[in-house]
Every structure is written in C-alpha cells, then in structure tokens.
Coordinates of C-alpha atoms in Angstrom, one line a residue:
M1 CA -10.0 9.3 21.7
D2 CA -13.3 9.7 20.0
Q3 CA -11.9 12.5 17.8
Y4 CA -10.1 9.7 15.5
A5 CA -12.1 7.5 13.3
P6 CA -11.5 4.1 13.4
I7 CA -8.4 2.9 10.7
A8 CA -11.0 0.9 9.0
D9 CA -13.6 3.7 8.6
H10 CA -11.8 5.3 5.3
G11 CA -11.6 5.1 1.7
L12 CA -8.8 5.8 -0.6
I13 CA -8.7 8.0 -3.5
G14 CA -5.5 9.2 -5.5
D15 CA -4.2 10.2 -8.9
L16 CA -1.3 8.1 -9.3
R17 CA 1.2 10.7 -7.6
T18 CA -0.4 10.9 -4.2
A19 CA -3.5 10.0 -2.3
A20 CA -6.0 11.0 0.4
L21 CA -8.0 9.2 2.9
V22 CA -11.8 10.0 3.3
T23 CA -13.7 9.0 6.3
T24 CA -17.2 7.7 6.6
D25 CA -18.2 11.1 7.9
G26 CA -16.8 13.0 4.9
T27 CA -13.4 14.2 6.3
I28 CA -10.3 14.0 4.4
D29 CA -7.8 13.6 7.6
W30 CA -4.5 12.6 5.5
F31 CA -3.2 14.0 2.5
C32 CA 0.5 14.5 1.4
Y33 CA 1.3 16.3 -1.8
P34 CA 3.1 16.6 -4.3
R35 CA 4.2 12.9 -3.7
F36 CA 3.3 10.1 -1.5
D37 CA 6.2 10.6 0.6
S38 CA 6.0 14.5 0.7
P39 CA 5.0 16.3 4.1
S40 CA 1.3 16.3 4.9
V41 CA -1.2 19.0 4.5
F42 CA -4.0 17.2 6.2
G43 CA -2.8 14.9 8.9
A44 CA -5.6 15.0 11.5
L45 CA -5.3 11.1 11.4
L46 CA -2.3 11.4 13.5
D47 CA -3.3 14.4 15.3
H48 CA -6.8 15.8 15.5
R49 CA -5.9 19.2 16.8
R50 CA -2.7 20.1 15.0
G51 CA -2.8 17.8 11.7
G52 CA -5.3 19.5 9.6
H53 CA -8.4 18.3 8.1
F54 CA -11.1 18.9 5.1
G55 CA -14.4 18.1 6.2
I56 CA -17.9 18.0 4.3
H57 CA -20.8 16.7 5.9
P58 CA -24.3 17.7 6.9
A59 CA -24.8 20.6 9.2
R60 CA -27.4 18.7 11.6
R61 CA -27.8 15.5 13.1
P62 CA -29.1 12.7 13.2
Y63 CA -27.8 11.3 9.9
R64 CA -26.4 8.1 9.0
S65 CA -23.6 7.8 6.4
T66 CA -22.5 5.0 4.1
Q67 CA -19.6 4.6 1.5
L68 CA -19.0 2.8 -1.7
Y69 CA -16.9 3.0 -4.8
F70 CA -18.3 3.8 -8.0
P71 CA -17.9 0.3 -9.8
D72 CA -14.4 -0.7 -10.7
T73 CA -13.0 2.8 -10.1
A74 CA -11.1 4.8 -7.5
V75 CA -14.0 7.3 -7.5
L76 CA -15.4 7.3 -3.7
I77 CA -19.1 8.3 -2.8
T78 CA -20.0 9.1 0.7
R79 CA -23.8 9.3 1.2
F80 CA -25.5 11.0 3.8
L81 CA -29.0 10.0 4.9
A82 CA -31.2 12.4 7.2
P83 CA -34.7 12.9 7.8
E84 CA -34.9 16.1 5.5
G85 CA -33.1 14.7 2.7
T86 CA -30.2 12.7 1.2
G87 CA -27.0 13.8 -0.2
E88 CA -23.7 12.8 -1.2
V89 CA -20.0 13.8 -1.5
I90 CA -18.2 12.4 -4.6
D91 CA -14.4 12.4 -4.0
F92 CA -11.8 11.7 -6.8
M93 CA -8.4 13.0 -8.0
P94 CA -8.3 13.0 -11.9
P95 CA -5.4 10.4 -12.6
R96 CA -1.9 11.4 -14.3
P97 CA -0.9 8.0 -15.6
R98 CA 1.8 9.7 -17.7
G99 CA 3.9 12.9 -17.9
P100 CA 6.6 14.4 -15.5
A101 CA 6.7 14.5 -11.7
T102 CA 6.0 18.1 -11.8
G103 CA 2.4 19.5 -12.3
N104 CA -1.1 20.2 -10.7
H105 CA -3.0 18.0 -8.7
R106 CA -6.5 18.3 -8.3
L107 CA -8.6 17.0 -5.4
V108 CA -12.3 17.1 -6.5
R109 CA -15.1 17.1 -3.7
M110 CA -18.5 17.2 -6.0
V111 CA -21.4 17.7 -3.5
R112 CA -24.9 16.7 -4.5
C113 CA -28.6 16.7 -3.2
V114 CA -30.3 13.4 -4.2
R115 CA -33.6 13.9 -2.4
G116 CA -35.2 16.5 -0.4
R117 CA -33.1 19.5 1.1
V118 CA -29.6 19.0 2.8
E119 CA -27.4 21.8 4.4
F120 CA -23.7 20.9 4.4
E121 CA -21.0 22.4 6.4
V122 CA -17.7 22.5 4.7
E123 CA -14.4 23.1 6.4
V124 CA -10.9 23.8 4.9
A125 CA -7.9 23.5 7.6
P126 CA -4.7 22.8 6.0
R127 CA -1.5 22.5 8.0
F128 CA 1.4 22.3 5.8
D129 CA 4.6 20.3 6.6
Y130 CA 3.1 18.0 9.3
G131 CA 1.8 21.1 10.9
R132 CA 5.2 22.9 11.3
Q133 CA 4.8 25.5 8.7
P134 CA 2.4 28.4 9.3
H135 CA 0.4 29.8 6.1
S136 CA -1.5 32.7 5.1
T137 CA -5.1 32.7 3.7
V138 CA -6.8 34.8 1.2
L139 CA -10.5 34.5 0.7
T140 CA -12.1 35.8 -2.6
E141 CA -15.5 35.4 -3.9
H142 CA -14.5 32.1 -6.1
G143 CA -12.8 30.4 -3.3
A144 CA -9.5 30.8 -1.4
V145 CA -5.6 30.6 -1.5
F146 CA -3.5 28.8 1.4
D147 CA 0.0 30.0 1.0
A148 CA 2.8 28.3 3.0
G149 CA 5.8 30.1 0.9
T150 CA 7.3 27.0 -0.7
R151 CA 3.8 25.3 -1.0
A152 CA 0.2 26.6 -1.9
L153 CA -3.1 25.4 -2.5
T154 CA -6.0 26.8 -4.4
L155 CA -9.4 26.3 -3.4
H156 CA -12.2 26.8 -6.2
V157 CA -15.5 26.9 -5.6
V158 CA -18.0 24.8 -7.9
R159 CA -21.1 27.0 -8.7
D160 CA -23.7 27.4 -11.4
R161 CA -24.1 31.3 -12.0
D162 CA -27.6 30.4 -13.7
D163 CA -28.9 28.9 -10.5
V164 CA -31.1 31.0 -8.3
R165 CA -31.4 28.4 -5.8
P166 CA -29.7 28.9 -2.5
A167 CA -25.9 29.2 -2.8
E168 CA -23.0 28.8 -0.5
V169 CA -21.8 31.5 2.2
W170 CA -18.1 31.4 2.6
I171 CA -16.3 32.8 5.6
S172 CA -12.7 33.0 7.0
Q173 CA -11.7 31.6 10.2
D174 CA -8.1 32.8 10.8
T175 CA -6.3 30.8 8.3
D176 CA -9.1 28.2 7.7
V177 CA -12.2 28.5 5.5
G178 CA -15.7 27.5 6.3
A179 CA -18.9 27.3 4.4
T180 CA -22.6 26.4 4.4
L181 CA -24.1 24.9 1.4
T182 CA -27.8 24.5 1.4
L183 CA -28.9 22.2 -1.6
T184 CA -32.3 20.8 -3.0
A185 CA -32.8 17.8 -5.0
G186 CA -30.8 17.7 -8.2
Q187 CA -28.5 20.4 -7.3
V188 CA -24.6 20.1 -7.4
R189 CA -22.0 22.2 -5.8
G190 CA -18.6 21.5 -4.3
V191 CA -15.0 22.5 -4.3
V192 CA -11.6 21.7 -6.2
L193 CA -8.6 21.8 -4.2
E194 CA -5.7 22.3 -6.6
S195 CA -1.8 22.5 -6.2
G196 CA 0.2 24.7 -8.7
A197 CA -2.8 26.6 -9.9
E198 CA -1.7 30.3 -11.1
G199 CA -3.5 33.4 -10.3
L200 CA -6.6 33.8 -8.0
P201 CA -9.3 31.0 -7.5
R202 CA -12.0 30.8 -10.4
E203 CA -15.7 29.7 -10.4
I204 CA -15.8 26.3 -11.6
R205 CA -19.0 25.1 -13.4
P206 CA -20.9 21.9 -12.3
E207 CA -20.5 20.7 -16.0
E208 CA -16.8 20.9 -15.8
I209 CA -16.4 18.5 -12.6
R210 CA -19.0 16.1 -14.4
L211 CA -16.6 15.8 -17.2
L212 CA -13.6 15.3 -15.0
L213 CA -15.8 12.9 -13.0
D214 CA -16.6 11.1 -16.4
H215 CA -12.8 11.0 -17.5
T216 CA -11.8 9.5 -14.0
V217 CA -14.4 6.9 -14.2
E218 CA -13.5 6.0 -17.9
F219 CA -9.8 5.7 -17.1
W220 CA -10.2 3.3 -14.2
Q221 CA -12.7 1.1 -15.9
S222 CA -10.3 1.1 -19.0
W223 CA -7.5 0.0 -17.1
L224 CA -9.4 -2.7 -14.9
A225 CA -10.9 -4.0 -18.3
G226 CA -7.3 -5.2 -19.1
S227 CA -7.7 -7.9 -16.3
T228 CA -7.8 -11.2 -17.1
Y229 CA -9.3 -12.5 -14.1
R230 CA -12.8 -14.3 -14.2
G231 CA -12.7 -16.3 -10.8
R232 CA -15.3 -16.4 -8.4
W233 CA -13.8 -13.6 -6.1
R234 CA -13.9 -11.0 -9.0
E235 CA -15.3 -8.3 -6.6
A236 CA -12.5 -8.5 -4.1
V237 CA -9.7 -9.0 -6.5
N238 CA -10.8 -6.1 -8.5
R239 CA -10.6 -3.7 -5.6
S240 CA -7.4 -5.1 -4.7
A241 CA -5.9 -4.5 -8.2
V242 CA -7.1 -0.7 -8.1
T243 CA -5.8 -0.5 -4.8
L244 CA -2.2 -1.4 -6.0
K245 CA -2.7 0.8 -8.9
L246 CA -3.4 3.7 -6.5
L247 CA -0.2 2.8 -4.6
T248 CA 1.5 3.2 -7.8
Y249 CA 3.9 6.5 -8.6
A250 CA 3.5 6.8 -12.4
P251 CA 6.7 9.2 -13.1
T252 CA 8.7 6.2 -12.0
G253 CA 6.6 3.1 -11.7
A254 CA 7.5 2.9 -8.2
I255 CA 4.9 1.2 -5.7
V256 CA 4.6 2.4 -2.5
A257 CA 4.0 -0.1 0.7
A258 CA 1.0 2.2 2.1
P259 CA -0.1 5.7 1.6
T260 CA 0.4 6.4 5.2
A261 CA 2.9 6.8 8.0
G262 CA 2.5 6.5 11.7
L263 CA -0.3 4.2 12.1
P264 CA -0.1 1.6 15.0
E265 CA 0.6 -1.8 14.9
Q266 CA -0.6 -1.8 18.5
L267 CA -3.0 1.0 20.0
G268 CA -0.5 2.9 22.1
G269 CA 2.5 0.8 21.1
E270 CA 5.7 1.9 19.3
R271 CA 5.5 0.1 16.2
N272 CA 4.3 3.2 14.3
W273 CA 6.4 3.3 10.8
D274 CA 6.4 5.4 7.8
Y275 CA 5.4 3.2 5.0
R276 CA 5.1 5.9 2.2
Y277 CA 8.2 4.3 0.5
T278 CA 9.0 1.8 -2.2
W279 CA 10.2 -1.7 -0.8
I280 CA 11.8 -3.9 -3.2
R281 CA 10.3 -6.8 -1.8
D282 CA 6.7 -5.2 -1.6
A283 CA 7.0 -3.7 -5.4
S284 CA 8.2 -7.1 -6.5
F285 CA 5.4 -9.1 -5.1
S286 CA 2.9 -6.4 -6.2
V287 CA 4.1 -6.8 -9.9
N288 CA 3.8 -10.4 -9.7
S289 CA 0.4 -10.3 -8.5
L290 CA -0.6 -7.7 -11.1
L291 CA 1.1 -10.0 -13.9
G292 CA -1.2 -13.0 -12.7
L293 CA -4.0 -10.6 -13.7
G294 CA -2.7 -10.1 -17.1
L295 CA -1.5 -6.5 -16.2
R296 CA 1.8 -6.2 -18.0
T297 CA 2.4 -2.5 -17.8
E298 CA 3.2 -2.1 -14.1
A299 CA 5.8 -4.9 -14.7
E300 CA 7.6 -3.0 -17.5
D301 CA 7.4 0.1 -15.5
F302 CA 9.0 -1.7 -12.4
A303 CA 11.7 -3.3 -14.4
H304 CA 12.8 0.1 -15.6
W305 CA 12.9 1.5 -12.0
L306 CA 14.7 -1.5 -10.6
G307 CA 17.3 -1.2 -13.3
D308 CA 17.8 2.5 -12.4
R309 CA 18.2 1.7 -8.7
Y310 CA 20.7 -0.8 -9.4
R311 CA 22.8 1.6 -11.6
Q312 CA 22.8 4.2 -8.8
R313 CA 23.9 2.2 -6.2
P314 CA 23.7 4.5 -2.9
E315 CA 27.2 5.5 -1.2
H316 CA 27.6 3.4 1.6
S317 CA 25.1 0.9 1.0
D318 CA 25.3 -2.8 2.3
G319 CA 24.8 -4.3 -1.0
P320 CA 23.8 -3.5 -4.9
L321 CA 20.2 -2.6 -3.7
Q322 CA 19.0 -0.8 -1.0
L323 CA 15.9 -2.1 1.1
M324 CA 13.6 0.7 0.0
Y325 CA 13.7 4.1 -1.8
R326 CA 11.6 7.2 -2.2
V327 CA 9.2 7.3 -4.9
D328 CA 11.7 9.2 -7.2
G329 CA 14.4 6.6 -6.6
S330 CA 16.3 8.6 -3.9
A331 CA 17.9 6.7 -1.0
D332 CA 17.6 9.0 1.8
L333 CA 15.1 7.9 4.3
R334 CA 16.7 9.4 7.2
E335 CA 13.9 8.7 10.5
E336 CA 13.0 11.5 12.7
T337 CA 9.9 11.8 15.1
L338 CA 7.1 14.4 15.2
E339 CA 7.4 15.3 18.5
H340 CA 4.4 17.9 18.4
W341 CA 2.0 15.2 17.3
E342 CA 0.3 13.0 19.5
G343 CA -0.2 9.9 17.3
Y344 CA -3.2 8.1 16.2
R345 CA -5.1 7.8 19.5
G346 CA -2.3 8.3 21.6
S347 CA 0.2 6.2 19.8
R348 CA 3.5 7.8 19.8
P349 CA 6.2 8.2 18.6
V350 CA 4.9 9.4 15.3
R351 CA 8.1 8.6 12.7
I352 CA 8.4 9.9 9.2
G353 CA 11.3 8.4 7.4
N354 CA 12.5 4.9 8.0
D355 CA 15.7 3.8 9.2
A356 CA 15.3 0.3 8.1
A357 CA 16.2 1.5 4.9
G358 CA 19.9 0.8 5.8
Q359 CA 19.2 -2.8 6.9
L360 CA 20.7 -5.7 5.2
Q361 CA 18.0 -8.0 4.0
L362 CA 19.0 -10.6 1.4
D363 CA 15.6 -11.7 0.5
I364 CA 15.0 -8.7 -1.6
Y365 CA 17.5 -10.1 -4.2
G366 CA 15.3 -13.4 -4.7
E367 CA 12.2 -11.1 -4.8
A368 CA 13.7 -8.8 -7.5
L369 CA 14.8 -11.6 -9.7
D370 CA 11.7 -13.6 -9.2
S371 CA 9.8 -10.5 -10.6
L372 CA 12.0 -10.3 -13.5
Y373 CA 11.6 -13.9 -14.1
Q374 CA 7.7 -13.8 -13.8
A375 CA 7.9 -10.8 -16.1
H376 CA 10.0 -12.7 -18.8
Q377 CA 7.3 -15.3 -18.6
H378 CA 4.7 -12.9 -19.4
G379 CA 6.6 -11.7 -22.6
V380 CA 8.1 -8.5 -20.8
A381 CA 11.7 -8.7 -22.5
L382 CA 14.8 -8.0 -20.3
G383 CA 17.3 -6.2 -22.5
H384 CA 21.2 -6.5 -22.4
G385 CA 21.8 -4.0 -19.9
G386 CA 19.3 -5.5 -17.7
W387 CA 20.5 -9.1 -18.1
Q388 CA 24.2 -7.6 -17.3
A389 CA 22.9 -6.1 -14.1
V390 CA 21.4 -9.7 -13.3
V391 CA 25.0 -10.9 -13.7
D392 CA 26.6 -8.5 -11.6
L393 CA 24.0 -8.7 -9.0
L394 CA 24.6 -12.5 -8.7
D395 CA 28.3 -11.9 -8.6
W396 CA 27.7 -10.1 -5.4
L397 CA 24.9 -12.5 -3.9
T398 CA 27.7 -15.5 -4.5
V399 CA 29.8 -13.7 -2.0
N400 CA 27.4 -12.5 0.3
W401 CA 24.3 -14.7 0.6
N402 CA 25.6 -16.5 3.7
R403 CA 25.7 -13.6 5.9
P404 CA 23.6 -12.8 8.8
D405 CA 20.8 -10.3 8.2
E406 CA 18.0 -8.5 9.6
G407 CA 15.1 -10.6 8.1
I408 CA 12.0 -9.6 6.3
W409 CA 9.9 -8.3 9.3
E410 CA 12.8 -5.5 9.7
T411 CA 13.2 -6.5 13.2
R412 CA 15.5 -4.4 15.4
G413 CA 17.2 -6.9 17.4
G414 CA 20.2 -7.3 15.6
R415 CA 21.4 -9.6 12.6
A416 CA 20.7 -13.6 12.4
D417 CA 20.9 -16.5 10.1
F418 CA 17.4 -15.9 8.7
T419 CA 15.9 -19.1 6.9
Y420 CA 13.7 -16.9 4.8
G421 CA 16.7 -14.8 3.7
R422 CA 18.7 -17.9 2.7
L423 CA 15.3 -19.3 1.0
M424 CA 15.1 -16.3 -1.4
S425 CA 18.7 -16.1 -2.0
W426 CA 17.9 -19.8 -3.3
V427 CA 15.3 -18.3 -5.4
A428 CA 17.8 -15.7 -6.9
F429 CA 20.0 -18.3 -8.1
D430 CA 17.4 -20.2 -9.4
R431 CA 15.8 -17.7 -11.5
A432 CA 18.8 -16.3 -12.9
I433 CA 19.6 -20.1 -14.0
R434 CA 16.2 -20.3 -15.5
L435 CA 16.2 -16.9 -17.4
A436 CA 19.9 -17.8 -18.6
E437 CA 18.7 -21.3 -20.1
Q438 CA 15.3 -19.9 -21.6
T439 CA 17.0 -16.8 -23.4
G440 CA 20.5 -18.2 -24.4
R441 CA 22.2 -15.2 -22.2
P442 CA 25.7 -15.7 -21.3
G443 CA 26.6 -16.3 -17.6
P444 CA 28.2 -18.2 -15.2
V445 CA 25.4 -20.5 -14.9
Q446 CA 27.4 -23.7 -13.6
R447 CA 28.7 -21.5 -10.5
W448 CA 25.1 -20.3 -10.0
R449 CA 23.9 -23.8 -9.8
N450 CA 26.6 -24.7 -7.3
E451 CA 25.6 -21.7 -5.1
R452 CA 21.9 -22.8 -5.5
D453 CA 22.6 -26.3 -4.3
H454 CA 24.9 -25.1 -1.4
V455 CA 21.7 -23.0 -0.1
Y456 CA 19.4 -25.7 -0.5
T457 CA 21.7 -28.2 1.4
Q458 CA 22.3 -25.6 4.2
I459 CA 18.8 -24.8 4.8
F460 CA 17.7 -28.4 5.2
A461 CA 20.8 -28.8 7.5
H462 CA 20.5 -25.7 9.8
G463 CA 17.1 -24.4 8.9
W464 CA 15.1 -27.5 9.7
D465 CA 14.5 -28.2 13.5
P466 CA 13.8 -31.9 14.3
V467 CA 12.4 -31.6 17.7
R468 CA 9.7 -29.0 16.3
S469 CA 9.6 -31.0 13.1
A470 CA 9.6 -27.8 11.0
F471 CA 11.4 -25.1 9.2
V472 CA 12.2 -22.3 11.8
Q473 CA 12.8 -18.7 11.5
T474 CA 16.7 -18.6 12.2
Y475 CA 19.3 -21.3 12.3
G476 CA 19.6 -23.2 15.7
S477 CA 16.3 -21.6 16.9
T478 CA 12.9 -23.0 17.4
V479 CA 10.9 -20.2 16.5
L480 CA 8.2 -20.7 13.6
D481 CA 7.9 -17.8 11.1
S482 CA 5.1 -17.4 8.7
S483 CA 7.2 -15.7 5.9
L484 CA 8.4 -19.4 5.4
L485 CA 4.9 -20.2 4.1
R486 CA 6.2 -19.2 0.7
M487 CA 8.5 -22.2 0.5
P488 CA 6.1 -24.1 -1.8
K489 CA 5.3 -21.4 -3.8
V490 CA 8.8 -20.3 -4.9
G491 CA 9.1 -24.1 -5.6
F492 CA 11.9 -24.8 -3.0
V493 CA 9.8 -27.8 -1.6
D494 CA 7.1 -29.8 -2.8
P495 CA 3.8 -28.5 -1.3
R496 CA 2.9 -32.2 0.0
D497 CA 6.4 -33.2 0.9
P498 CA 5.9 -34.9 4.7
L499 CA 8.6 -32.1 5.8
W500 CA 6.6 -29.3 4.4
L501 CA 3.2 -30.7 5.8
S502 CA 4.8 -31.2 9.1
T503 CA 5.9 -27.3 9.0
L504 CA 2.4 -26.2 7.9
S505 CA 0.9 -28.1 10.8
A506 CA 3.0 -26.7 13.5
I507 CA 2.4 -23.2 11.8
G508 CA -1.3 -24.0 12.0
T509 CA -1.0 -24.8 15.7
D510 CA 1.2 -22.1 17.0
L511 CA 0.6 -19.0 14.7
V512 CA -3.0 -19.4 13.6
T513 CA -5.9 -18.2 15.6
D514 CA -9.4 -18.7 14.1
S515 CA -7.9 -18.6 10.6
L516 CA -5.8 -15.3 11.3
V517 CA -2.1 -15.8 11.4
Y518 CA 0.6 -14.1 13.5
R519 CA 4.0 -13.3 11.6
Y520 CA 5.8 -15.3 14.4
D521 CA 5.5 -15.5 18.3
P522 CA 6.9 -11.9 19.6
A523 CA 7.4 -13.5 22.8
V524 CA 10.4 -15.5 21.6
S525 CA 11.2 -13.6 18.5
P526 CA 14.1 -11.1 18.3
D527 CA 11.8 -8.3 17.7
G528 CA 13.7 -5.7 19.7
L529 CA 10.4 -3.7 20.7
T530 CA 8.3 -3.6 23.6
G531 CA 4.5 -4.6 23.2
A532 CA 2.5 -7.0 21.2
E533 CA 0.9 -6.8 17.7
G534 CA -2.2 -8.2 15.8
T535 CA -2.3 -10.9 13.2
F536 CA -0.6 -10.1 10.1
S537 CA -3.2 -10.3 7.0
L538 CA -0.4 -10.8 4.2
C539 CA 0.5 -14.2 6.4
T540 CA -3.4 -15.2 6.3
F541 CA -3.6 -15.1 2.7
G542 CA -0.2 -16.9 2.4
Y543 CA -1.5 -19.5 4.8
V544 CA -4.5 -19.9 2.3
E545 CA -2.0 -20.4 -0.6
A546 CA 0.0 -23.0 1.5
L547 CA -3.2 -25.1 2.3
A548 CA -4.6 -25.0 -1.0
R549 CA -1.2 -26.3 -2.5
A550 CA -0.9 -28.8 0.0
G551 CA -4.2 -30.1 -1.1
A552 CA -6.5 -29.0 1.9
L553 CA -8.8 -27.0 -0.3
R554 CA -11.9 -27.0 2.0
Q555 CA -9.9 -25.4 4.8
A556 CA -8.5 -23.0 2.5
R557 CA -11.4 -21.5 1.2
L558 CA -13.0 -21.4 4.6
V559 CA -9.8 -19.5 5.9
F560 CA -10.1 -17.2 2.7
D561 CA -13.7 -16.6 3.0
K562 CA -13.4 -15.7 6.8
M563 CA -10.4 -13.3 6.0
L564 CA -12.7 -11.5 3.4
T565 CA -15.0 -10.8 6.4
Y566 CA -12.2 -8.8 8.1
A567 CA -12.1 -6.2 5.1
N568 CA -13.5 -2.8 5.6
H569 CA -16.7 -1.7 4.0
L570 CA -15.0 -1.0 1.0
G571 CA -12.8 -4.1 0.8
L572 CA -9.9 -2.5 1.9
Y573 CA -7.2 -3.8 4.4
A574 CA -4.5 -2.5 6.6
E575 CA -1.6 -4.3 7.7
E576 CA -2.8 -6.2 10.7
I577 CA -6.1 -7.4 12.4
G578 CA -6.3 -6.9 16.2
L579 CA -7.9 -8.9 18.9
T580 CA -11.5 -7.6 18.4
G581 CA -11.1 -7.6 14.6
E582 CA -10.0 -4.1 14.2
Q583 CA -7.9 -2.9 11.5
L584 CA -4.3 -2.1 12.8
G585 CA -1.3 -0.6 11.1
N586 CA -0.7 1.6 7.9
F587 CA -3.8 1.6 5.6
P588 CA -4.4 0.4 3.0
Q589 CA -1.5 -2.1 2.5
A590 CA -0.2 -3.1 -0.9
F591 CA 1.3 -6.4 1.0
T592 CA -2.2 -7.4 2.0
H593 CA -4.1 -6.8 -1.1
L594 CA -1.3 -8.4 -3.5
A595 CA -1.5 -11.5 -1.1
L596 CA -5.4 -11.6 -1.6
I597 CA -5.1 -11.6 -5.4
D598 CA -2.4 -14.4 -5.1
A599 CA -4.6 -16.5 -3.0
A600 CA -7.5 -16.0 -5.0
L601 CA -5.7 -17.1 -8.4
T602 CA -4.2 -20.2 -6.2
L603 CA -7.6 -21.2 -4.9
D604 CA -9.2 -20.8 -8.6
R605 CA -6.3 -22.9 -10.2
A606 CA -6.8 -25.7 -7.5
D607 CA -10.7 -25.6 -8.3
H608 CA -10.1 -26.1 -12.0
R609 CA -7.7 -29.1 -11.2

C-alpha cells in the first residue's frame, strides 16, 4: 500500500475552525470544511483513489523533501531539494480566532524557488462529502471553481502580472485541475483555495499572500508568547501547545480529540474511530494543560461551552452530560461506515460519527469539575449560574456514582464497576467541596463530603487486589489499567504510599515495554473487539508523571526522553505507537500532546525541588 504515506509523515495546519494534513511530499490528503466534523473534501488518507487530494511537488525526480514549522507557529514549510534547484511550499490557513461560525476559509499554498530552477506539478482533485457528492469544475484564466451544489470551493491563482519569467499552465482533467509551475530563484507563485468566495476566481498578487503569511505568523507567535513555560523542554511543549490550539473550534471553545477519522490503532484492524468531536474528558484535560502554561483564554471559553452543554441536556441522555459532542455543541453523533472507502492501508471499516457518545462514563464528571477548579485557581471566575450547575450535577452524581459504566477506554464489552470511574467521582465531590469552601458558595457540602468518603472507602475495599498488590481495572478483576496512573495526580493517594508504589511497580512489570505503556492487557480486558493495539502515548507520559511524583526522577527523565524520540519529524504524535515504532491511530491527538505538557511541567517542578 505504497500509495499511503505513513501516518507520521504529515504536518498539521488550521484556522481554528478546521484543519488539514500535509504529507512530506506536499500533498494535502485530509481536509474537512467548514468544520472539523464536516464531510471531507480531500480524503486520500483513507482512500487514495476515491478520497481526493491536493498535491504540489517537483515534476521530476529524484528529489528529497523535508518539513519544518516556522518557529512557534502553525505555518508549515515543505522543502524540496533537487539537482536543478531548491524549492518550497509554504502551507497555512489564516486563523479566525473570533467571529461567527460562518465565513470564508482560506487554504494558502505559497510556492517559492529558493535556488536554481524548479518545475512544480500541481493537482487539485476534490471529492466532496467523503467522495459521495459529484461536482462540476469551471476553469478560468485566474483559477477554477469546484461546485458540488451545497458546497463550493474557489481556487485563486497567485501570479505577478509584471513578472516576465515562466508562468504556470493550467489544464482541466475532467473535474480536476492540474498545472505546471516553472519557477526560478526568488520567484513566488501559488494558489489559494477558498470556501464561501463570491464570483469567479481572481488573480492574487504575491504581496497579498506575503501579507497573509505575516499576519498568520504574528498571530501564532503572539498567542504563544502568553505562555509562562520556561522549562528545559520548551520546544516540545510549545509545539504541543500550538497543536492543542489548532484543535480548538474558536466559535464555541470546543477542543476536538483529533482532526481525523478512521486512522487505525492496528493496521488492518477494526479499531478505526472518528475523533473529530469534543470529549468532555479530553477537553477538560487540554484546558488544564494550557492553564499550566499560563494560557487562560481557553479555560474561559471551555467553561462557557461546558455550561451550555449542561443546560441543553440532550433527550434520552443517561446523565446531565453526554460523553462527547460535535464542535457546535449538538449531540447527534450517529455512527456509520463508509463502505465505498478501503480505509488507510486497507483498514476497514471506515467509521464516521461515534456511537460511544451514548455510553455512560462516570469519570467525565470528575474531569469537568477538576477543570473548573483548576480554572478557579488561575483566576477564572465561576459565576452564579455556573455554580448552580455544579450543585445540580453533584445532586445527580450523588445518586448515580455507584452504577456500572463503560469505562474511560470506551470498550464495547458492556458495563462494569470500573475503578477509574469511581476515582473520578471522588474527584468530582472533592473539587466541589473545595470550590464551596474557597468561594463561600452555598451547597450541601456535608453530603458531598459523606459521598466522597464513601467512594474512597469503596475503592480501597473493592478496587484493590491483594493478590496483585495493586489497584485494578474493575472491581473483582486482576487486570491492571494505566488510567489509574492518575491516582496520585488527582490527590487520591500519596505518590509514595506503599500501596501506590506496589501498583506502580505492577504496571511497570505488566504494561510497560521499553518505556512505552499499554492501556491494559487486551488479552484479558473486556475490550469487545478483535485484534491488538499499540502502546498508548497518553499512558506513557502519565507513567512519567507517576514516576516523578514517586521520586524516581532518573527513570522518569529517561522514559520522557525516550518518548520524545517517537515524535514525528515535526514533534507531533498520533494516539499510539506500534511494535516497530510507527505512529498509529488518529493524528495528531490532543490526549498525547496535553500529556506531554503535563509530564514536562511535573519533571520541571521535581527538578526545582
């Protein structure tokens, strides 16, 4: 399946509404618009024949390509080095941090010759609605219009009318458009793909896209300048922060788990989920990580988003909050499969939507309350309406925390008494008590304290297995679970308590392989699915934190530094790491990048101590 670039061979660009993946060969093989969770226009990542793509690369081989980000930005540079010259494609989307959800999206592809002479090939082959919606193409001297009826994209050509050097030659190939651009040193060409443009394509001058580039660079560098992080892993932390920001849908403040769908956790396997939605859990963790860097705006936006979700409680929901939502806050994530797509390297089924949205996962309430508490600690005020929502939520949790649930990993093997769900219920009560005491807000604090203590006693009675000498995944089982690495982080156990050190040792023996950490043992866990999976990168960074808190600093630093070697060439991570070190699962994943930030902050604090 050589038609598919490795998952790791991609960079990410975006405008805080949607995002695109760009391969090291200059091809955009994943782009959905107008939102992250909209149908794809370029989807060759999941079907190289039917998915659609947008490629720019040298016309003749051999050449070598490299990628880098313009420092502290989401501006991606793909450089091509060939015998006749050196050229580069600069990809970016001008950010839209404020304003309504409607409006234009611009995908800018600036093509430049640095040295010598380079002939580039351009191919624009959109496939609307996951390749299910046909479109017409109108080619003009200034570009093209791709019209699928309900959706349309306009391709503007970048050209300097005063330049007498060789220009591009555009041709139409059925409904696709191709061109050859011959550039000499210092010459700039390119294209701008725009949604919502009125009228026909227009000629764009190089000065105009240089101005867009300057504004985009300024936005990202100004945003990142608000970070207070000055630790030893600044480059990796900054890249992770920019990635989390790229996964934010600005109109609502929602943070998606990943910009992709259907990328496999095992090549050829069936764990191919759609992650283009906002999990309460992932977004809460992301906000906490950004707060740790001193970035408050995202916490304020998420608090508003969370309050809106609570007030809109969806019909037939098994709780006051649904597990995940679309980026606009709607709750319908009905799952379906794209039968006409072959999947990444033959990994089927290709799923869009996510039926896990209807699962009961009790841990989300602890994560939501912890994010509100952390926001309060950083000066983000919780208003009267928000506090009333907290009180109402805790009323529900008081009655329901003892129910079996599906667990953090969205296993499809049925409900059970997951220890992690109980742990985060303890967190929910604990953070509500702290908020009430610190703000003087009224609430049934004594009842919350009783419930918190009840959860604590139950976990030690049923979540601790004396044979394994460890906390276990579900009550009565012997299965270890890396989600429990958060126990000391949330304050449930002291990180040097003998019971916790025994658990950490057991996890190190059973779930860790050369520093990489599995979520659980799939051979005995109630996963409900066939096949295996790779190590889970979130858990590896969580292991680093647990080691550091337990005082094993040398080992923690070694595991962290080893994990940094598994990042791709741009410092990006997918969900999992395979047997040979390959990236697996949706890419890039918020979970992994927020965990990297948390691990770095924990190590820095330990070093200072």
